[in-house]
């Protein structure tokens, strides 16, 4: 059988793994129970990012959907509280915003449980390891260790990366109902971050199905040139996926086959150990 024919047969088999989308019944709090002011204030903070670290009132209004008058009030309030600084017409976040992230890192149970296992992995393998959770279209790193190897600036707590082209993202998406996976793919702009990034929706759907069927995801330089990773889902004692964990290496140090052979077994051992704790 030719390599092309074998590849086509594999894709057909993986497509069969993708379940038929089913309607999901969603529930949530009543609108009258929500604090709109808090929601809008957090939206103003989230309007600032790496591409736009300094914004005017009009730019904040445009990025949040607020009126200019409302954006001005929120910015002035955040400035008064010390979360935002002002330089003439420009506003920027202050280091005080880090308190919000620190509150999670210091109080949340999940990073505290996962971190010791990441350190064991990283120093046993002499490679970087990280854990993340799904947040909208992205994966947020909640814990990471480099074991002395700096392979990517994205492998540190608090960083946010696209879910569609990362190992942690793929296994987290694979744990979602197919209807949610389809909705996720439909709303993505599948940008080619490297020449290896999968940008075709159907191919991405198949790769997510592959991660679901195999129980792990392999990423070959899709997020960054030269960065490879293998990831597994982290499940609690009930079998619910609550996070994902990955080992990342530089492509010059390890082939994809070597990653499966050397990195996947200790990842699966860590996964089994953490399931008893989560």
Short mmCIF file of C-alpha atoms in Angstrom, two decimals, residues 93-256:
data_model
loop_
_atom_site.label_atom_id
_atom_site.label_comp_id
_atom_site.label_asym_id
_atom_site.label_seq_id
_atom_site.Cartn_x
_atom_site.Cartn_y
_atom_site.Cartn_z
CA UNK A 93 -1.85 48.87 33.19
CA UNK A 94 0.32 49.01 36.31
CA UNK A 95 2.11 46.12 38.04
CA UNK A 96 -0.71 46.11 40.60
CA UNK A 97 -2.77 44.12 38.07
CA UNK A 98 -0.44 41.19 38.80
CA UNK A 99 -2.13 40.89 42.18
CA UNK A 100 -5.16 39.46 40.40
CA UNK A 101 -3.09 36.65 38.91
CA UNK A 102 -1.15 36.11 42.12
CA UNK A 103 -4.40 35.66 44.02
CA UNK A 104 -5.17 32.69 41.79
CA UNK A 105 -1.67 31.21 41.85
CA UNK A 106 -1.47 31.45 45.64
CA UNK A 107 -4.97 30.24 46.43
CA UNK A 108 -5.97 27.81 43.68
CA UNK A 109 -5.65 24.11 44.42
CA UNK A 110 -4.88 23.00 40.86
CA UNK A 111 -1.44 24.66 40.35
CA UNK A 112 -0.29 23.58 43.82
CA UNK A 113 -1.08 19.94 43.09
CA UNK A 114 0.37 19.89 39.58
CA UNK A 115 3.59 21.84 40.20
CA UNK A 116 5.54 19.12 42.10
CA UNK A 117 4.80 16.61 39.34
CA UNK A 118 5.98 19.09 36.69
CA UNK A 119 9.27 19.53 38.54
CA UNK A 120 9.78 15.76 38.72
CA UNK A 121 9.14 15.47 34.99
CA UNK A 122 11.33 18.40 34.00
CA UNK A 123 14.35 17.34 36.03
CA UNK A 124 14.03 13.66 35.15
CA UNK A 125 13.76 14.42 31.42
CA UNK A 126 15.98 17.53 31.47
CA UNK A 127 13.29 19.21 29.35
CA UNK A 128 10.68 21.91 29.94
CA UNK A 129 7.23 20.94 31.23
CA UNK A 130 4.05 22.95 31.61
CA UNK A 131 0.38 22.68 32.51
CA UNK A 132 -2.53 24.74 31.20
CA UNK A 133 -6.28 25.19 31.20
CA UNK A 134 -8.66 26.22 28.45
CA UNK A 135 -9.94 29.80 28.48
CA UNK A 136 -12.08 30.66 25.47
CA UNK A 137 -9.95 30.23 22.37
CA UNK A 138 -6.67 30.05 24.29
CA UNK A 139 -4.73 27.97 26.77
CA UNK A 140 -3.45 29.74 29.88
CA UNK A 141 -0.31 28.31 31.47
CA UNK A 142 -0.93 27.75 35.18
CA UNK A 143 2.39 26.14 36.05
CA UNK A 144 5.70 25.51 34.30
CA UNK A 145 9.33 24.65 34.87
CA UNK A 146 12.22 24.78 32.41
CA UNK A 147 14.78 22.51 34.12
CA UNK A 148 17.39 24.98 32.96
CA UNK A 149 16.38 24.78 29.29
CA UNK A 150 14.71 27.90 27.91
CA UNK A 151 12.90 26.58 24.84
CA UNK A 152 10.09 29.13 24.60
CA UNK A 153 8.95 32.33 26.36
CA UNK A 154 5.40 30.93 26.31
CA UNK A 155 6.34 28.29 28.88
CA UNK A 156 5.78 30.34 32.00
CA UNK A 157 2.78 30.84 34.30
CA UNK A 158 0.26 33.37 33.06
CA UNK A 159 1.12 33.17 29.37
CA UNK A 160 -1.72 32.71 26.90
CA UNK A 161 -1.35 30.82 23.62
CA UNK A 162 -3.83 29.72 20.92
CA UNK A 163 -5.44 26.37 21.70
CA UNK A 164 -5.68 25.21 18.10
CA UNK A 165 -1.92 24.84 17.54
CA UNK A 166 -0.65 23.65 20.94
CA UNK A 167 -0.48 20.22 22.56
CA UNK A 168 -2.25 21.26 25.75
CA UNK A 169 -4.90 22.97 23.66
CA UNK A 170 -5.53 19.94 21.45
CA UNK A 171 -6.06 17.50 24.34
CA UNK A 172 -8.28 19.99 26.17
CA UNK A 173 -10.38 20.46 23.03
CA UNK A 174 -10.53 16.69 22.56
CA UNK A 175 -12.24 16.44 25.95
CA UNK A 176 -15.04 18.78 24.86
CA UNK A 177 -18.37 17.62 23.36
CA UNK A 178 -18.11 17.55 19.57
CA UNK A 179 -20.66 20.35 19.23
CA UNK A 180 -18.33 22.62 21.21
CA UNK A 181 -15.32 21.54 19.15
CA UNK A 182 -17.19 22.35 15.94
CA UNK A 183 -18.20 25.77 17.33
CA UNK A 184 -14.60 26.41 18.40
CA UNK A 185 -13.23 25.61 14.93
CA UNK A 186 -15.93 27.69 13.23
CA UNK A 187 -14.98 30.86 15.12
CA UNK A 188 -11.21 30.55 14.68
CA UNK A 189 -8.98 32.50 12.37
CA UNK A 190 -6.51 29.71 11.77
CA UNK A 191 -3.40 31.81 11.23
CA UNK A 192 -0.20 30.15 10.10
CA UNK A 193 2.12 31.00 12.98
CA UNK A 194 4.80 28.87 11.32
CA UNK A 195 5.00 26.94 8.03
CA UNK A 196 3.91 23.86 10.03
CA UNK A 197 0.72 25.29 11.55
CA UNK A 198 -2.46 23.45 10.60
CA UNK A 199 -4.82 26.03 9.12
CA UNK A 200 -7.43 23.88 7.38
CA UNK A 201 -10.56 23.42 9.58
CA UNK A 202 -11.17 19.79 8.59
CA UNK A 203 -7.53 18.86 9.19
CA UNK A 204 -7.71 20.49 12.62
CA UNK A 205 -10.91 18.57 13.38
CA UNK A 206 -9.11 15.34 12.46
CA UNK A 207 -6.10 16.19 14.65
CA UNK A 208 -8.40 16.83 17.62
CA UNK A 209 -10.08 13.48 16.92
CA UNK A 210 -6.61 11.89 16.81
CA UNK A 211 -5.80 13.34 20.25
CA UNK A 212 -9.12 12.02 21.57
CA UNK A 213 -8.49 8.52 20.17
CA UNK A 214 -4.82 8.29 21.23
CA UNK A 215 -5.14 10.01 24.58
CA UNK A 216 -2.31 12.43 23.78
CA UNK A 217 -1.37 15.13 21.25
CA UNK A 218 1.87 15.69 19.36
CA UNK A 219 2.73 19.14 18.03
CA UNK A 220 5.55 19.63 15.57
CA UNK A 221 6.57 23.30 15.38
CA UNK A 222 3.02 24.64 14.91
CA UNK A 223 3.23 27.35 17.57
CA UNK A 224 6.90 28.24 17.19
CA UNK A 225 9.57 27.19 14.73
CA UNK A 226 11.78 24.60 16.41
CA UNK A 227 9.36 23.82 19.29
CA UNK A 228 7.92 20.33 19.66
CA UNK A 229 5.64 19.09 22.41
CA UNK A 230 3.66 16.10 23.58
CA UNK A 231 0.66 16.62 25.87
CA UNK A 232 -1.83 14.56 27.86
CA UNK A 233 -5.09 15.52 29.56
CA UNK A 234 -5.21 15.66 33.35
CA UNK A 235 -8.37 14.08 34.73
CA UNK A 236 -9.80 14.06 38.22
CA UNK A 237 -11.07 10.99 40.06
CA UNK A 238 -14.45 11.37 38.29
CA UNK A 239 -12.81 11.24 34.86
CA UNK A 240 -13.38 14.92 34.05
CA UNK A 241 -10.54 16.70 32.24
CA UNK A 242 -9.51 19.66 34.39
CA UNK A 243 -6.18 20.63 32.78
CA UNK A 244 -3.45 19.40 30.43
CA UNK A 245 0.25 18.76 30.87
CA UNK A 246 3.03 18.78 28.27
CA UNK A 247 6.75 18.26 27.78
CA UNK A 248 8.33 20.62 25.25
CA UNK A 249 11.68 20.23 23.51
CA UNK A 250 13.71 21.90 20.81
CA UNK A 251 13.36 20.12 17.48
CA UNK A 252 17.13 19.71 17.14
CA UNK A 253 17.28 17.60 20.32
CA UNK A 254 14.49 15.12 19.70
CA UNK A 255 12.49 13.74 16.78
CA UNK A 256 8.74 13.18 16.97
#
